[in-house]
Short mmCIF file of C-alpha atoms and ligand atoms in Angstrom, two decimals:
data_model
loop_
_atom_site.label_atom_id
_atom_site.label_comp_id
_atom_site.label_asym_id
_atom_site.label_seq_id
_atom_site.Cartn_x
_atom_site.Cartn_y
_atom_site.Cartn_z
CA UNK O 66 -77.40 40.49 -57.88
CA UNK O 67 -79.94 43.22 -58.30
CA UNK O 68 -78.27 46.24 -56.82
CA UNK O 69 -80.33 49.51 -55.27
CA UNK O 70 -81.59 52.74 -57.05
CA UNK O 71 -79.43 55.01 -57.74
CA UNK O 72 -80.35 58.77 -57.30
CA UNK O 73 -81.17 61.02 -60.49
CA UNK O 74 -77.84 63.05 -61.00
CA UNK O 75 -78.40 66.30 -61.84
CA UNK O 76 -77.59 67.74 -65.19
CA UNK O 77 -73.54 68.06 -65.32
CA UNK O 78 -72.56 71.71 -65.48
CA UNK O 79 -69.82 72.98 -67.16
CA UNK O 80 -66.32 73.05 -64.74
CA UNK O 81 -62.85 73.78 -65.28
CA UNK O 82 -60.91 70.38 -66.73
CA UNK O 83 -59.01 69.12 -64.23
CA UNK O 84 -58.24 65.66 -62.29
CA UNK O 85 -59.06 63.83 -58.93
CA UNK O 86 -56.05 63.49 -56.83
CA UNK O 87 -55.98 61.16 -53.95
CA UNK O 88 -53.32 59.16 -51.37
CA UNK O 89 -52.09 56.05 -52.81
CA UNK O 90 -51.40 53.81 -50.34
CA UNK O 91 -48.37 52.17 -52.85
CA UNK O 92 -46.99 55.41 -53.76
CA UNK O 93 -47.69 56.75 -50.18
CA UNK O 94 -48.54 60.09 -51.83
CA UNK O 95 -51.37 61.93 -53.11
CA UNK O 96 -51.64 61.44 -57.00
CA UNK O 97 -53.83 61.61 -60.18
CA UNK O 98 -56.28 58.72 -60.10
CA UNK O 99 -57.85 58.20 -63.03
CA UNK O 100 -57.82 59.07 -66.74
CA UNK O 101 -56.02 62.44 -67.49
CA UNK O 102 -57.68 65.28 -68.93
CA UNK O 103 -58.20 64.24 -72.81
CA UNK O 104 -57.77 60.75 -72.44
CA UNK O 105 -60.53 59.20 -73.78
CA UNK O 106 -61.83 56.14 -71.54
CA UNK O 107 -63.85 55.18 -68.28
CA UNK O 108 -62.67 55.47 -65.12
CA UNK O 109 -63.06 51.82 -63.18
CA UNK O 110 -63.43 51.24 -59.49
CA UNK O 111 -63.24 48.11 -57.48
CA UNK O 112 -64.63 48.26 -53.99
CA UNK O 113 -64.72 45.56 -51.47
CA UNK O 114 -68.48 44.89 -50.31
CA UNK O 115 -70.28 43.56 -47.54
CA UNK O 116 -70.24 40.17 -45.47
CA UNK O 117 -73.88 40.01 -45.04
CA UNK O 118 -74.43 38.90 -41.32
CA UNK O 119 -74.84 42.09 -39.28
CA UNK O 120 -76.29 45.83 -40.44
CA UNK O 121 -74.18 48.05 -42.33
CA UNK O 122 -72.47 50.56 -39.19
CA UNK O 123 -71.15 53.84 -39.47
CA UNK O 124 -67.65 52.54 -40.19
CA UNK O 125 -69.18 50.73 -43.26
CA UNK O 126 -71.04 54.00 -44.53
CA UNK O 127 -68.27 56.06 -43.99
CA UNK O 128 -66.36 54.05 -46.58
CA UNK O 129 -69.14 53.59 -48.97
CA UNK O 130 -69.49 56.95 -48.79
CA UNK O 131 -65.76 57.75 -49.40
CA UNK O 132 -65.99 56.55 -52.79
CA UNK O 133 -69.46 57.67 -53.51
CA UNK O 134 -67.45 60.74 -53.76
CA UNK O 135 -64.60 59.59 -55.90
CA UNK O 136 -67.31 58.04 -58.03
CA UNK O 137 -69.20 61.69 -58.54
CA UNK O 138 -65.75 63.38 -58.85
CA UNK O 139 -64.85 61.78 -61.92
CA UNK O 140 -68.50 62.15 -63.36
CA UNK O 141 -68.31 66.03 -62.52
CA UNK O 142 -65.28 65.63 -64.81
CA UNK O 143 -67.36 63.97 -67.61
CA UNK O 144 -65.32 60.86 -67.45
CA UNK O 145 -67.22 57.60 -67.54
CA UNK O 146 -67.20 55.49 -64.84
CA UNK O 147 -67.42 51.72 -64.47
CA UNK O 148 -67.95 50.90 -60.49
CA UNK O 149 -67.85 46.91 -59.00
CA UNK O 150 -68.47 45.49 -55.82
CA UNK O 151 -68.83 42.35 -54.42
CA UNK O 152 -70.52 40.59 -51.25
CA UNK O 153 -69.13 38.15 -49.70
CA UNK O 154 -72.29 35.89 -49.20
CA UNK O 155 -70.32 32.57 -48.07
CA UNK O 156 -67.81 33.25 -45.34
CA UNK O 157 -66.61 31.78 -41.85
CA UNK O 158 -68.63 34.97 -39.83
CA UNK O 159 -71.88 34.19 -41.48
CA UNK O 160 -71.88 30.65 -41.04
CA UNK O 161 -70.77 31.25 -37.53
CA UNK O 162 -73.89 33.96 -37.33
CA UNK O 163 -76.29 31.74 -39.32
CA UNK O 164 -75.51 28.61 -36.72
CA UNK O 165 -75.14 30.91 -33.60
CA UNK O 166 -78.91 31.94 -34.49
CA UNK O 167 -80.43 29.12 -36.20
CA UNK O 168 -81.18 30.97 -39.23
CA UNK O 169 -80.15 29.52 -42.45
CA UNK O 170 -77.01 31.17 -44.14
CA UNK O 171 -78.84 32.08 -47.11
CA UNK O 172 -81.88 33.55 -45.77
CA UNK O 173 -79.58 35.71 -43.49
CA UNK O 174 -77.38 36.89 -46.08
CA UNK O 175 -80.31 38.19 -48.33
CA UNK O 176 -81.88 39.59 -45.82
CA UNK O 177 -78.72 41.70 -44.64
CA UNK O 178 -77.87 42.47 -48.82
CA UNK O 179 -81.68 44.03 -48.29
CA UNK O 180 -81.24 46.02 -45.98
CA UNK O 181 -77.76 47.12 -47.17
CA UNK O 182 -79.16 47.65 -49.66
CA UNK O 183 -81.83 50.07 -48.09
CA UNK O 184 -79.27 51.90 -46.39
CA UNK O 185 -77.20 53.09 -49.14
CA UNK O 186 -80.52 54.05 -51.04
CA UNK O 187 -81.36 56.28 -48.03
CA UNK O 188 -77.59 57.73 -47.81
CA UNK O 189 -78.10 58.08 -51.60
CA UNK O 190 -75.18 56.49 -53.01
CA UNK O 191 -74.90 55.90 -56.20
CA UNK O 192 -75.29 52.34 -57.02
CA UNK O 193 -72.27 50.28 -58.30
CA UNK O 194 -72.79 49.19 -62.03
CA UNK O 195 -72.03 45.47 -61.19
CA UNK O 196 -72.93 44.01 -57.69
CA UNK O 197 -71.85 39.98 -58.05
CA UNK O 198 -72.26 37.64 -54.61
CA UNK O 199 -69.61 35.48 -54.50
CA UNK O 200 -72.17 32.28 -54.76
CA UNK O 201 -73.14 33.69 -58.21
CA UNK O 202 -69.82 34.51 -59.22
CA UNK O 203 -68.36 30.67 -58.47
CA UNK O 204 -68.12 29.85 -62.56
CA UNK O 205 -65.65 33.13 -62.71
CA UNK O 206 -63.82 32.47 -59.37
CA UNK O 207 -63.10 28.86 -60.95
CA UNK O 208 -61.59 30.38 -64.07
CA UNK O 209 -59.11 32.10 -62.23
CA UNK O 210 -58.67 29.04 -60.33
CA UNK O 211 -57.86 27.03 -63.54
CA UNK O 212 -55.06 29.40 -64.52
CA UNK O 213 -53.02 28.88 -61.21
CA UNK O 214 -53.94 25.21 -61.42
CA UNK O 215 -52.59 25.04 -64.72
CA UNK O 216 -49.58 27.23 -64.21
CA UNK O 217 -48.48 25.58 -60.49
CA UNK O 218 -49.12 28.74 -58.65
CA UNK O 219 -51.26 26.84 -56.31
CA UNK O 220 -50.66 23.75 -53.90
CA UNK O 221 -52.38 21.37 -52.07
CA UNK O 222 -51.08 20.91 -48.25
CA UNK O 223 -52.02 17.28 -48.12
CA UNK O 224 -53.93 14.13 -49.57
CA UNK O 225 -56.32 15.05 -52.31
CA UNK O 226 -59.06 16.25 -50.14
CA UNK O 227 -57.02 18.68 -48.46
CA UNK O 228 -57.02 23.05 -48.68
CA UNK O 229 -55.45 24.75 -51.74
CA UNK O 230 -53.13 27.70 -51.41
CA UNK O 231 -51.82 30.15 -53.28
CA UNK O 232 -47.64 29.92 -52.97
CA UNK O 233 -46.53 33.52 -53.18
CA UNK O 234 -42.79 33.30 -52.15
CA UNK O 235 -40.51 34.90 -53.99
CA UNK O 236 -43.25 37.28 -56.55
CA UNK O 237 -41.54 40.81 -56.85
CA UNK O 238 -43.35 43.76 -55.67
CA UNK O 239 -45.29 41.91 -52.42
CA UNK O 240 -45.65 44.37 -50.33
CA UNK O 241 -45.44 47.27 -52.35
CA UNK O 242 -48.83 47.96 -51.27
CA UNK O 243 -48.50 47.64 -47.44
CA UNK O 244 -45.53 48.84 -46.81
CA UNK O 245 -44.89 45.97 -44.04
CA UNK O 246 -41.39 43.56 -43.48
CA UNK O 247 -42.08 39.87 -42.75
CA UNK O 248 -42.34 40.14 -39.48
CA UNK O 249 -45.50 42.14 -39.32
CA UNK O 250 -46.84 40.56 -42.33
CA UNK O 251 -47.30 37.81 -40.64
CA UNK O 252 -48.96 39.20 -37.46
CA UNK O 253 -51.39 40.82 -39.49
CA UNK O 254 -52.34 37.59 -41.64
CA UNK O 255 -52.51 36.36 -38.06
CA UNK O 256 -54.81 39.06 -36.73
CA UNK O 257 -56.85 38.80 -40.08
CA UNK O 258 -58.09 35.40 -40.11
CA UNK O 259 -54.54 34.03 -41.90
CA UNK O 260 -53.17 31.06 -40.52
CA UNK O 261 -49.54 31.10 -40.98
CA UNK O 262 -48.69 28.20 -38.77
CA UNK O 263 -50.84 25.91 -40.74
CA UNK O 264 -48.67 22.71 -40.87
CA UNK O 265 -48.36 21.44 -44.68
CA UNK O 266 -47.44 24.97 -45.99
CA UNK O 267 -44.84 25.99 -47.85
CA UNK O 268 -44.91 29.53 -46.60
CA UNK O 269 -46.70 30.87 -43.25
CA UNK O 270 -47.86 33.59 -45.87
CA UNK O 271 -49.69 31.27 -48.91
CA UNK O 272 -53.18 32.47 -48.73
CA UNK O 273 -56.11 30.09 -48.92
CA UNK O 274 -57.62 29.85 -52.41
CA UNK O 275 -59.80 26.63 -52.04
CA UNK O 276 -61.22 25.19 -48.93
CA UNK O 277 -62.43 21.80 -49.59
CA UNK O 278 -66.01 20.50 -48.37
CA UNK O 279 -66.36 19.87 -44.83
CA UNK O 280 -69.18 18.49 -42.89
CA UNK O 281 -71.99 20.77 -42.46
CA UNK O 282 -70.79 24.03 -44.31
CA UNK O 283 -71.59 24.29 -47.85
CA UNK O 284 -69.95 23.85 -50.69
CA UNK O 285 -69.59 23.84 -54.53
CA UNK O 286 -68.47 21.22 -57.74
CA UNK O 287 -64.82 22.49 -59.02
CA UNK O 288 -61.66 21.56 -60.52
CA UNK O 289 -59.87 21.82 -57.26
CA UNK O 290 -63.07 19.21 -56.11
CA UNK O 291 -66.05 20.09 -54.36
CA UNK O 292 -65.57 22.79 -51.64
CA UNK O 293 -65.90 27.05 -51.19
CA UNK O 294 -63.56 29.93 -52.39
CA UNK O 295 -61.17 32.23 -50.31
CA UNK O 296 -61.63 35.54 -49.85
CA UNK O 297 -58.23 36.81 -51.43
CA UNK O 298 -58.82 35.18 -54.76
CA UNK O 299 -62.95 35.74 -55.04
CA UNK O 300 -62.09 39.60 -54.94
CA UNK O 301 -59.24 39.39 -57.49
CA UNK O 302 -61.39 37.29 -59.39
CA UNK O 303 -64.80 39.60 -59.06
CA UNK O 304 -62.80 42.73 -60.26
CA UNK O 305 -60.88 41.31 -62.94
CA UNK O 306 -64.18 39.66 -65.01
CA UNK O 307 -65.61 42.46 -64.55
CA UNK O 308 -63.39 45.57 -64.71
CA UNK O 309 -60.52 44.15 -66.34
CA UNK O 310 -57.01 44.75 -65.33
CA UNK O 311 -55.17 47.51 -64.47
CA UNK O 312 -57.85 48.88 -62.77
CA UNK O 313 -57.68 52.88 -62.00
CA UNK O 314 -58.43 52.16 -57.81
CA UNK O 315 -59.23 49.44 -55.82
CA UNK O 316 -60.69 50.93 -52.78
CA UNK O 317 -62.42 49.91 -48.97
CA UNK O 318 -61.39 50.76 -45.76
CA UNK O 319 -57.48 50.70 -44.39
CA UNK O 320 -58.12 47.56 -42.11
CA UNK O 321 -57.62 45.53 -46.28
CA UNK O 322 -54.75 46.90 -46.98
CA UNK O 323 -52.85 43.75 -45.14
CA UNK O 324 -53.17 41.05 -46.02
CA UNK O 325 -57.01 41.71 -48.01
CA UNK O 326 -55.55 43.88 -51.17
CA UNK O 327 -51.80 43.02 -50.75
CA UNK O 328 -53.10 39.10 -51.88
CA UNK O 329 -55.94 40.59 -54.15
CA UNK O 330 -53.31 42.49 -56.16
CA UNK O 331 -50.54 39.60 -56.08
CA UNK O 332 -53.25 36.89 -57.02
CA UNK O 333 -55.25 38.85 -59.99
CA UNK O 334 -51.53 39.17 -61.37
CA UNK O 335 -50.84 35.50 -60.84
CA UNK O 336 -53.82 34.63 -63.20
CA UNK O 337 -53.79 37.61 -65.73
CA UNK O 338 -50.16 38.31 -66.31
CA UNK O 339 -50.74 41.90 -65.71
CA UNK O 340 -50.68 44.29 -62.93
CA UNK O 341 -54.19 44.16 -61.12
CA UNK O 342 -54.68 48.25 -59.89
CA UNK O 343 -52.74 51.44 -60.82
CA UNK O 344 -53.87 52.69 -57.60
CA UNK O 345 -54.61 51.54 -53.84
CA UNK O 346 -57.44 53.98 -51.70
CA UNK O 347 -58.15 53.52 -48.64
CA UNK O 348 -60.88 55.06 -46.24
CA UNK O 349 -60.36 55.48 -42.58
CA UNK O 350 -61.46 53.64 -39.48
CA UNK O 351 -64.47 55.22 -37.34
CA UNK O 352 -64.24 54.53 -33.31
CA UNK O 353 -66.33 54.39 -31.04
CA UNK O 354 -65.74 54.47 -27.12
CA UNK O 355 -62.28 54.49 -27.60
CA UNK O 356 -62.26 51.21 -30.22
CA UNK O 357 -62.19 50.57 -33.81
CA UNK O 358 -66.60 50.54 -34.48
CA UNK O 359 -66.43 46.41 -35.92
CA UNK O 360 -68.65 43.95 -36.19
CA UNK O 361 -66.33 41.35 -34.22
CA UNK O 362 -66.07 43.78 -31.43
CA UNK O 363 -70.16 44.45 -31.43
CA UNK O 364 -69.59 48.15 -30.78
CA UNK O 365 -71.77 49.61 -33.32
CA UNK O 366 -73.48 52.59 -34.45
CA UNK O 367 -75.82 51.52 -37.63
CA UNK O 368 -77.30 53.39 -39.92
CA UNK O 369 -80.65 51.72 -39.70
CA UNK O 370 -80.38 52.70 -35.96
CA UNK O 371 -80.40 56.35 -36.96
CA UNK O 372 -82.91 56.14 -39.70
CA UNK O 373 -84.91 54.16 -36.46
CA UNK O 374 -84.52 57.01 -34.32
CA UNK O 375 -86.08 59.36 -37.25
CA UNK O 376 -82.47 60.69 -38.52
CA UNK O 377 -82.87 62.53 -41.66
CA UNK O 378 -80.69 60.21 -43.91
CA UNK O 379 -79.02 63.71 -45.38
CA UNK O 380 -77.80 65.01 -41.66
CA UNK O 381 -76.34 61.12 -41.68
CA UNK O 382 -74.27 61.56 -44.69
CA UNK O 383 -73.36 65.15 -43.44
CA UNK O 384 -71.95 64.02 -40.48
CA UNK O 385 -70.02 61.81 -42.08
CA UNK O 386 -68.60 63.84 -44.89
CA UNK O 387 -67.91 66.13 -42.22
CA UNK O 388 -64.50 64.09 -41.73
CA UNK O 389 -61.54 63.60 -44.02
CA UNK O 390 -61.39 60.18 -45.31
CA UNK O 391 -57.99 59.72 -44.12
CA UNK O 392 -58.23 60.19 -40.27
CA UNK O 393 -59.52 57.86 -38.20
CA UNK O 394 -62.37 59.42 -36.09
CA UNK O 395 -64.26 58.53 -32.85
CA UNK O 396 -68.01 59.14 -33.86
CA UNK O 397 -70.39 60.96 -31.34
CA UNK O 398 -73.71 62.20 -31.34
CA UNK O 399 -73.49 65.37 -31.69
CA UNK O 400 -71.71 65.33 -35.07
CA UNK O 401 -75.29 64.37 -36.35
CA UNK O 402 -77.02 67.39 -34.28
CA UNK O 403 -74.35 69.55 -35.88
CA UNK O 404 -75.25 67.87 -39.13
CA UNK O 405 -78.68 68.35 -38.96
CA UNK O 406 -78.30 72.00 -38.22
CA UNK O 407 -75.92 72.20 -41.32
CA UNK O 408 -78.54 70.63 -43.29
CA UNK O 409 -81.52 73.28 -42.00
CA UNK O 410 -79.05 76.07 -42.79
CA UNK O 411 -78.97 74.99 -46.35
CA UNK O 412 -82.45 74.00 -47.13
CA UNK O 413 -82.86 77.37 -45.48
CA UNK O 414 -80.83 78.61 -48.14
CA UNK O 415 -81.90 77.16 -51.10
CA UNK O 416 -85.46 78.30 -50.19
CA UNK O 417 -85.26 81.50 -49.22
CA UNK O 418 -85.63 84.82 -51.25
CA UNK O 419 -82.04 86.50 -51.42
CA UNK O 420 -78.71 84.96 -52.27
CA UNK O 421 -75.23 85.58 -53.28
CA UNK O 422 -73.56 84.63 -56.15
CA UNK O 423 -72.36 80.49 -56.02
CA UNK O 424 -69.93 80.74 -58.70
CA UNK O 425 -66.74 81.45 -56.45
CA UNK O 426 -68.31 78.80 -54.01
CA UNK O 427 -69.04 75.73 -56.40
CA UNK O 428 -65.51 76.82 -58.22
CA UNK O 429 -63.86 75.99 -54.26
CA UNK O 430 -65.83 72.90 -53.48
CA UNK O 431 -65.08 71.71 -56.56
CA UNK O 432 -61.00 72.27 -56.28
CA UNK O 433 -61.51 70.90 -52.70
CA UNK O 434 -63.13 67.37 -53.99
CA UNK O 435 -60.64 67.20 -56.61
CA UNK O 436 -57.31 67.92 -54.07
CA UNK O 437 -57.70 64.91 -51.95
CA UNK O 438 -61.62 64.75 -51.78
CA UNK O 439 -61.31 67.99 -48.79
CA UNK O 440 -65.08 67.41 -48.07
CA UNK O 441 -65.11 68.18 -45.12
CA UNK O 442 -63.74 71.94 -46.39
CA UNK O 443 -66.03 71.46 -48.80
CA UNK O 444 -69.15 72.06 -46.07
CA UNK O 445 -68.15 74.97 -44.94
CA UNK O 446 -67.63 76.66 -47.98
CA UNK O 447 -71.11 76.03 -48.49
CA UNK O 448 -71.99 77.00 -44.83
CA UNK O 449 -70.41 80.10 -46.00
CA UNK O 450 -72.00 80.70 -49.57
CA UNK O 451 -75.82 79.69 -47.16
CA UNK O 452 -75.28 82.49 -44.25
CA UNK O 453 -74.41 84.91 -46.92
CA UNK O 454 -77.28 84.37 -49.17
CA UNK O 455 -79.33 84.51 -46.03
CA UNK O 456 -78.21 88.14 -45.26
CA UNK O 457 -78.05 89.50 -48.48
CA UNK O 458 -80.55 91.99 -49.59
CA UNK O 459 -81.06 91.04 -53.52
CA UNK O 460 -81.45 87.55 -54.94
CA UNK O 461 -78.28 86.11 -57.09
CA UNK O 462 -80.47 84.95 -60.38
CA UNK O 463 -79.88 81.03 -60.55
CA UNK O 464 -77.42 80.88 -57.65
CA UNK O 465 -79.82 79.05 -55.08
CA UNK O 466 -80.35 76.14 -58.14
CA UNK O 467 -76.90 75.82 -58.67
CA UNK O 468 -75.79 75.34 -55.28
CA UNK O 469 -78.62 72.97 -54.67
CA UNK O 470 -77.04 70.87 -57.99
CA UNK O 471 -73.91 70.97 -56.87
CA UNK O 472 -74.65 69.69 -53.44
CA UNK O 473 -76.86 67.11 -54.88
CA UNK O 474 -74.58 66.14 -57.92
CA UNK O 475 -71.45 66.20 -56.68
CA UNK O 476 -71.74 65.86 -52.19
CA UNK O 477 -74.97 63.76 -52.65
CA UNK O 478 -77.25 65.51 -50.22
CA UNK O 479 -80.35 66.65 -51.53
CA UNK O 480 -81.69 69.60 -50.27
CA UNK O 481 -83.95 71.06 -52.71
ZN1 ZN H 608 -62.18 42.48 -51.42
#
């Protein structure tokens, strides 16, 4: 799949070596993601994309953006880096959508890609370097499928024309990621679509891996017989062809850590032999009203409402970098008025006559973006740098450019 445009990066400056630290949710700790200084290879990042049945909200930006910024990070470095995502194009909530509104599945799915698509052009996010639906990734998905086939990691709970399943019981190192006993395992595979009191299992906690055809949903030629994939194993399957494994981060927002990246990480190890990610980032939920923003829920901020309403796209991602990825947050209007003040201040800036030197600036927001990605300290040491320069009496030769590189290269937001 075609992805979007990805904005011009400025020219890299010179920095200080160094390394992006962030909080692994395995380790529960903040550590060095990524290649160290001097070694000599790309940095690779698997993030989990889009259903496409409703527009991308807030909550969804927020953790696009989250590793948008891990993404220009390690490019600030000079490391190489090799970025995937997938969409899930053929899942229970679309068909559900697609029948609910008489649309066909397909036709809604592109059209929500699009205008995904659209708004992570206008948040300008740099686009991922391989952007596979899961309907074009099926040949791939069944390769992985093969393996546990062929190795007996995977049962059928009936006659032949019954579900497949992925039998986990017993694997070392489940649940390293999550941090959860059985107990709550299984309430969350509960909450998340699981279905641990399937009869015909051999654990309440074997994941789907094949669903076979039923009447009226599509479905696809494969070993396992003709049917779609599950959402666990497309995932591990999407990152492994084409990342490899032992990937540096797999990343999306904390609702995947259970079950989502838990089975990910357990099932690309079933069919490679190898550990599937060194690390495990996770962005944090936005609220709204007092309730996790979801689709499911319907209460939703988008960010084609904003654009709608004539939101400058940069005051958007400002008032969302304006947060920690860690935190969860309850978003409000005002965050984008503040924003949008933020964002006059530095265009102000950048334009006017007089400025202060940006070295001891950039130098901070760069430590801050490497400690943790401190972004939102990040702003105000540029608020700083921009109500200085604005009451200075000489100009600081080249330090209005450099700021306005270093916002654009390494926060995104243009303001030139
Ligand atoms: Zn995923």
């Amino acid at each position: 799949m075609q992805s979007w445009k990805s904005p011009a990066l400025p020219g890299r400056q010179d920095t200080a070596p160094g390394e992006l630290r962030l909080y692994d949710t395995a380790v529960q700790a903040v550590v060095p993601v990524g290649p160290s200084p001097g070694e000599n290879r790309p940095a690779t990042m698997y993030v989990c994309g889009i259903t496409p049945y409703d527009a991308t909200h807030l909550g969804h930006a927020f953790t696009y953006l989250t590793f948008d910024l891990v993404n220009r990070v390690w490019r600030d470095l000079g490391v190489d880096v090799r970025y995937s995502q997938n969409v899930t194009d053929i899942d229970d909530p679309l068909l559900e959508r697609a029948g609910l509104t008489g649309v066909d599945w397909r036709d809604l799915a592109a059209n929500q890609i699009a205008l995904f698509a659209s708004d992570m052009e206008a948040l300008r996010v740099l686009a991922p370097d391989s952007f596979l639906t899961v309907t074009e990734s099926l040949p791939l998905i069944e390769d992985a499928m093969s393996v546990l086939h062929s190795t007996h990691q995977i049962y059928q709970i009936g006659d032949d024309t019954a579900d497949w399943y992925f039998s986990f019981d017993g694997r070392p190192g489940f649940g390293r990621e999550s941090h959860l006993d059985g107990d709550q395992m299984r309430a969350s595979f509960a909450d998340h679509g699981g279905d641990p009191d399937r009869p015909g299992k051999r654990h309440p906690l074997d994941a789907l891996v094949w669903r076979q055809a039923r009447d009226n949903e599509p479905w696809w030629e494969s070993v396992l017989g003709p049917g779609r994939p599950g959402w666990h194993l497309e995932c591990a399957a999407i990152a492994c062809s084409t990342l490899g494994t032992g990937i540096d981060l797999q990343g999306g927002g904390s609702d995947l850590i259970f079950p989502h990246h838990e089975m990910c990480a357990i099932q690309g190890q079933a069919f490679t032999g190898l550990p599937f990610a060194r690390a495990f980032v996770h962005s944090s939920m936005v609220w709204l009203d007092g309730e996790k923003m979801s689709k499911s829920k319907g209460n939703l901020v988008t960010v084609s409402d904003l654009l709608g309403q004539r939101a400058d796209p940069m005051a958007i991602r400002l008032a969302l970098l304006g947060h920690h990825y860690r935190a969860d947050w309850q978003w409000h209007p005002e965050f984008l008025a503040q924003a949008t003040r933020r964002l006059d201040l530095w265009r102000e800036a950048v334009h006017a006559v007089t400025s202060v030197d940006a070295g001891p600036a950039i130098a901070a927001v760069r430590d801050l973006l490497r400690d943790d990605l401190r972004a939102d300290r990040a702003l105000e040491v540029i608020d700083a740098w921009a109500v200085a320069s604005l009451a200075a009496e000489e100009d600081h030769p080249g330090a209005r450019q450099q700021m306005a590189d270093l916002a654009d290269g390494l926060l995104g937001v243009g303001i030139a």
